[in-house]
Amino acid sequence: MLGDLLGVQVSTETARRLTEQMGAWMDVAQTEASLAPPSETRKDVPAPKLRVVSADGAMISLVHKQWVEVRTVAIGESVSKPDPNRKPATQEIHVDHLSYFSHLSGAATFTALAKGEMQRRKVAQATQVCAVTDGAEWCQAFAERYRPDAVRILDFPHAAEHVSALLEGCTQAGIQLPDQMLSRCLHVLKHRGPRPLLRMANHLGSDLLQQKGIQEHLDYLRKREPLMQYPTFREHGWPIGSGMVESANKLVVQARLKGSGMHWQRDHVNPMLALRNAVCNERWQEMWRKALTKALKQAYLSREPCCESQPQSRSRSFRLRDRSCLPEPSSPSLLSSTASQELAPPVSSLETTAPVVVSHETHLPSRERSCRPGRSLAASSSQRLGQDTCLCGGPLRRQKGHRPKRYCSGRCRQRAYRERQGHIMRRMTPLPLVPPTRHSRSMHPCGRRQQKKKERSVPKRVNDLFHRAGGVQGETCLFCGAELVQLRGRRRGGRQRAYCSGRCRQRAYRERTA
């Protein structure tokens, strides 16, 4: 789509990587929303009247043939609408304005993380709340935490499954039942409640009740008798089915994470669920801005240690020069004006109160100044040899079988070279140049030899300047001052190297002949 509309070519791997990153930041935003304190309710905004909450889980496949349960909670509003298909017209109960929250975690963790969505939908401020769930214990604990006074309703299809299993167990035990027994029992359960069915089950013999296929289902129905008062629930306008969360399992979770041949890494499930929640809740723009803000804030805070920490081997001139690159405390933040006080880089009391000492080393060309704090160079590269960090403070990666590195990149190497050259040239004092003598074409060869002897007697400017700067011949370059690597196997009494490269030799030659 991007290629057709904008002409931008994005590879599949790039799209996957960016999707996982933004999904992870959305997951972080959801987690922070669950940890935030509840906002103050406005008096002019009326509280919602009816809220319906339903929780359930769906299974997805991970790598290495593992199956895990993704828990989902659906929140909506109960609305009664007339059903035109029935005569006379009756009121049907529907749930509108749905929102979802899904997460791969344990029951206790999921209950805590769902706090953000529960606060956003104002479940705690609602006048009446009902929780339509199955018989799982964690679903009842979920409703108990957020609304202990909520109306608990057992999902009617789950109750029908246990009634059907109970009748099947009676048939296997040898009891003859009518053909329409299941439909009649479900009709009685929906319109008259569970009391008539439990009375009928009490007439069974004690030997029959102790059988495994009958006893467990009958105990399940007896334990949840208060949750199956369906006639009373329908009169108050509450739904008796958890279709809202069952459809959420298919729409939010299974439509994207349970396709044919899909096996997910555990770390990639929650970022994808965060993206699915943003899409299905129609909050994509809002969640995208929150995720982008979190990413930019983290990128900004990760650069603060580089701004604060300075290498111990740096001189005072470099610290003063780097200090000018730090932003002022009153300068606006990179993210937004509202977060300027929160994200502004800290300035120590020493830097704000200590006077600035102006020296000749601080007035350097603009190209030699460090535009980023933590990127200034040391005065000599030999002091940093054998360490695990570059002159800029970055780590050096050592490879087996290779010589140790001095710099992390070519830019640091070039800046170190310019710093050494500028340090040498500042210590040098210019000497008066010897005026060149022109050789006449008609000069005798003997006169030319005498002229060359006179030129040899004149001291070389580069050598004198470098020796005044403290250099030692044979160990450092006579032009740039870099260390010289002497070749092994040099003959005794032979000639030593004077320059580090042919470029320095050519520059020295041009300066002598200028």
Coordinates of N, CA and C in Angstrom, one line a residue, residues 181-197 230-231:
M181 N -36.3 -33.9 26.2 CA -36.0 -33.6 27.6 C -35.0 -32.5 27.7
L182 N -34.0 -32.4 26.9 CA -33.0 -31.3 26.9 C -33.6 -30.0 26.7
S183 N -34.4 -29.9 25.6 CA -35.0 -28.6 25.3 C -36.0 -28.1 26.3
R184 N -36.7 -29.1 26.9 CA -37.7 -28.7 28.0 C -36.9 -28.2 29.2
C185 N -35.8 -28.9 29.6 CA -35.0 -28.4 30.7 C -34.5 -27.1 30.5
L186 N -34.0 -26.8 29.3 CA -33.4 -25.5 29.1 C -34.5 -24.4 29.1
H187 N -35.7 -24.7 28.6 CA -36.8 -23.7 28.6 C -37.1 -23.4 30.1
V188 N -37.2 -24.5 30.9 CA -37.5 -24.2 32.3 C -36.4 -23.4 33.0
L189 N -35.2 -23.7 32.7 CA -34.1 -23.0 33.3 C -34.1 -21.5 32.9
K190 N -34.4 -21.2 31.7 CA -34.4 -19.8 31.2 C -35.6 -19.0 31.7
H191 N -36.8 -19.6 31.8 CA -38.0 -18.9 32.2 C -38.5 -19.1 33.6
R192 N -38.0 -20.1 34.3 CA -38.4 -20.4 35.7 C -37.3 -20.5 36.7
G193 N -36.1 -20.6 36.2 CA -34.9 -20.6 37.1 C -34.4 -22.1 37.3
P194 N -33.4 -22.2 38.1 CA -32.8 -23.6 38.3 C -33.5 -24.4 39.4
R195 N -34.4 -23.8 40.2 CA -35.0 -24.5 41.3 C -35.8 -25.7 40.8
P196 N -36.7 -25.7 39.8 CA -37.4 -26.9 39.4 C -36.4 -28.0 39.0
L197 N -35.3 -27.7 38.3 CA -34.4 -28.7 37.8 C -33.7 -29.4 39.0
Y230 N -32.1 -16.6 35.9 CA -32.2 -15.9 34.6 C -33.5 -15.1 34.5
P231 N -34.7 -15.6 35.0 CA -35.9 -14.7 34.9 C -35.7 -13.4 35.5

